[in-house]
Amino acid sequence: NAGVTQTPKFQVLKTGQSMTLQCAQDMNHEYMSWYRQDPGMGLRLIHYSVGAGITDQGEVPNGYNVSRSTTEDFPLRLLSAAPSQTSVYFCASSKTGWNGYTFGSGTRLTVV
Amino acid sequence: KQEVTQIPAALSVPEGENLVLNCSFTDSAIYNLQWFRQDPGKGLTSLLLIQSSQREQTSGRLNASLDKSSGRSTLYIAASQPGDSATYLCAVRREDDKIIFGKGTRLHILP
């Protein structure tokens, strides 16, 4: 099992560009989510999904879109990158309810 | 709204000492609480998962306790080592499946 795979590991964008951060898991987990981690702010939930075709907003959803067409994949789209979106992004997955969380290794994004 | 607080924000202790990290949460309607370790520039590694019906979990030198009614969890590290230096995060899983993190405790073990 590969676990949770995030690509790319590093990315530099110019303001206004768009891009998609990829997240895939091979553990048949229903629950997937995206977090951003910023110094002094901890991990903040951007969007999450409890299954294919179902997504919902977290604490900081503005500027990001998600979709969940398959159980395995949960891409995060930045529509028009802004310097405030410079952060480390983590994807995580789990079975719903009583189960623990598995994290990807993160994507470090810089918007200039 | 579920809030998760970790105190202290940073901690330095000499090697060999036992130590306790604290995590508190405001809403007791949780499925479970999970402790993670994060090394600088790295991802999160799960240490211990405690279900809401459990009181504690142990793994090696680590012991995590949960008092759901008072909204508190502790992570006890025995006989600390320099390799234990990292940031420790706790996260609670709400009954709507949202997972909320504390901001972490940065631990430094002095050789």
XYZ file of C-alpha atoms in Angstrom:
223
model
C 0.000 0.000 0.000
C 1.276 3.465 -0.868
C -0.919 5.173 1.743
C -1.700 8.826 0.971
C 0.246 10.261 -1.965
C 0.487 13.984 -2.612
C 1.936 15.617 -5.684
C 3.806 17.824 -6.274
C 6.033 18.143 -3.201
C 7.060 21.691 -4.043
C 5.495 24.331 -6.279
C 6.066 28.003 -7.029
C 3.208 29.927 -8.622
C 2.793 33.475 -9.799
C -0.113 35.497 -8.475
C -3.221 34.789 -10.505
C -2.138 31.399 -11.798
C -4.239 28.331 -11.170
C -3.147 24.846 -10.288
C -4.316 21.552 -8.843
C -2.755 19.763 -5.901
C -3.215 16.043 -6.242
C -4.077 13.619 -3.446
C -4.619 9.891 -3.851
C -5.076 7.052 -1.366
C -5.221 3.313 -1.919
C -6.759 2.270 1.395
C -10.421 2.547 0.359
C -10.931 5.342 2.878
C -14.234 7.152 2.707
C -13.060 10.309 4.428
C -10.534 12.649 2.815
C -9.614 16.183 3.686
C -7.247 19.027 2.931
C -5.456 21.144 5.507
C -3.113 24.066 5.280
C -0.423 24.613 7.871
C 0.947 28.057 8.588
C 3.359 29.192 11.324
C 1.464 30.061 14.488
C -1.878 28.999 12.988
C -1.661 25.249 13.226
C -3.504 22.995 10.804
C -6.693 24.464 9.391
C -9.304 22.474 7.516
C -9.953 23.700 3.967
C -12.393 21.149 2.507
C -13.353 17.600 3.289
C -15.287 14.722 1.797
C -17.082 11.793 3.416
C -17.362 9.840 0.165
C -17.397 10.015 -3.612
C -19.634 12.824 -4.823
C -19.844 14.481 -1.392
C -17.750 17.463 -0.341
C -18.093 20.173 2.284
C -16.302 23.276 3.453
C -13.969 23.520 6.396
C -12.666 26.582 8.242
C -10.843 28.309 5.361
C -12.447 27.297 2.030
C -12.228 30.604 0.154
C -10.050 30.470 -2.961
C -10.108 26.675 -3.142
C -12.289 24.158 -4.952
C -12.525 20.413 -4.537
C -14.329 17.521 -6.148
C -14.526 13.815 -5.324
C -15.374 11.789 -8.398
C -13.725 8.598 -7.092
C -13.021 7.143 -3.655
C -9.276 7.265 -4.318
C -8.720 10.860 -5.448
C -9.392 14.229 -3.866
C -7.744 17.076 -5.802
C -7.541 20.622 -4.452
C -7.788 23.428 -6.996
C -6.468 26.927 -6.516
C -8.503 29.093 -8.850
C -6.404 32.272 -8.857
C -3.374 31.983 -6.593
C -2.668 34.744 -4.078
C 0.390 35.286 -1.855
C -1.851 34.551 1.159
C -2.105 30.981 -0.120
C 1.601 30.403 0.442
C 1.559 27.496 2.845
C 2.174 23.809 3.343
C -0.801 21.729 2.266
C -1.584 18.326 3.706
C -4.052 15.760 2.507
C -5.355 13.126 4.917
C -7.693 10.176 4.809
C -9.415 7.698 7.067
C -12.317 5.375 7.396
C -15.212 7.361 8.818
C -16.122 7.490 12.460
C -13.988 5.555 14.864
C -10.789 5.433 12.863
C -7.514 7.301 12.914
C -6.126 9.581 10.287
C -3.302 8.999 7.756
C -1.486 11.996 6.317
C 0.342 12.587 3.080
C 3.826 14.077 3.115
C 2.645 17.553 2.116
C 2.990 20.079 -0.693
C 4.960 23.242 -0.039
C 3.414 26.010 -2.132
C 4.874 29.457 -2.640
C 2.915 32.158 -4.443
C 4.983 35.117 -5.614
C -17.632 25.260 17.907
C -14.924 22.763 18.818
C -11.700 24.364 19.982
C -8.553 22.411 20.761
C -5.857 23.942 22.935
C -2.387 22.638 23.650
C -0.354 23.881 26.558
C 2.506 24.631 26.732
C 3.312 25.906 23.245
C 6.958 24.994 23.769
C 8.840 22.882 26.281
C 12.515 22.111 26.904
C 13.544 19.319 29.266
C 16.809 17.489 29.996
C 17.288 14.058 28.504
C 15.995 11.224 30.652
C 13.151 13.118 32.280
C 9.530 12.062 32.099
C 7.183 14.698 30.710
C 3.515 15.411 30.074
C 1.947 17.292 27.176
C -1.580 18.603 27.558
C -4.511 18.894 25.177
C -7.954 20.278 25.991
C -11.100 20.462 23.884
C -14.371 22.288 24.367
C -16.962 19.874 22.930
C -17.117 16.357 24.360
C -19.137 14.995 21.397
C -16.154 13.286 19.816
C -15.414 9.931 18.222
C -11.775 9.885 19.203
C -8.607 11.841 19.867
C -5.335 11.267 18.061
C -1.792 12.345 18.939
C 0.674 13.077 16.145
C 4.333 13.885 15.901
C 5.737 16.283 13.305
C 9.428 16.757 12.631
C 10.561 20.055 11.046
C 9.662 20.226 7.372
C 7.978 16.835 7.475
C 4.489 15.384 7.531
C 2.493 14.096 10.479
C 3.101 10.688 12.003
C 0.346 9.129 14.082
C 1.436 8.133 17.588
C -1.689 7.061 19.448
C -5.435 6.943 18.814
C -7.865 6.900 21.750
C -11.525 6.162 21.181
C -14.039 8.208 23.152
C -14.953 5.124 25.203
C -11.342 4.466 26.211
C -9.311 5.976 29.049
C -5.801 5.417 27.748
C -3.546 3.927 25.092
C 0.100 2.934 25.332
C 2.857 2.483 22.782
C 6.376 1.912 24.044
C 7.447 4.930 26.107
C 4.277 6.824 25.196
C 1.019 6.801 27.107
C -2.004 8.875 26.177
C -4.992 9.381 28.441
C -8.438 10.754 27.715
C -10.994 12.269 30.075
C -13.857 12.987 27.729
C -16.159 14.507 30.341
C -13.619 17.157 31.312
C -12.362 17.649 27.757
C -8.754 16.749 28.476
C -6.044 14.467 27.151
C -2.429 14.048 28.150
C 0.527 12.514 26.359
C 3.091 11.101 28.757
C 6.608 10.469 27.460
C 8.836 8.376 29.698
C 12.616 8.601 29.819
C 12.833 11.289 27.144
C 15.529 11.110 24.456
C 16.941 13.732 22.072
C 15.176 11.899 19.230
C 11.851 12.794 20.859
C 12.419 16.438 19.910
C 9.568 17.394 17.576
C 6.209 19.139 17.552
C 3.382 17.120 19.062
C -0.158 17.729 17.856
C -3.459 16.489 19.176
C -6.585 16.259 17.040
C -10.185 15.465 17.949
C -12.641 13.837 15.590
C -16.092 15.329 16.003
C -19.233 13.283 15.549
C -19.784 15.031 12.186
C -16.406 13.566 11.112
C -14.603 16.907 11.085
C -11.158 16.671 12.652
C -9.879 19.702 14.536
C -6.233 20.184 15.506
C -4.532 22.005 18.312
C -1.591 24.244 17.428
C 0.912 21.844 18.913
C 3.645 21.740 21.549
C 7.239 22.139 20.361
C 9.338 19.786 22.443
C 13.115 20.074 22.765
C 15.046 17.424 24.666
C 18.373 18.721 25.895
C 21.249 16.205 25.592
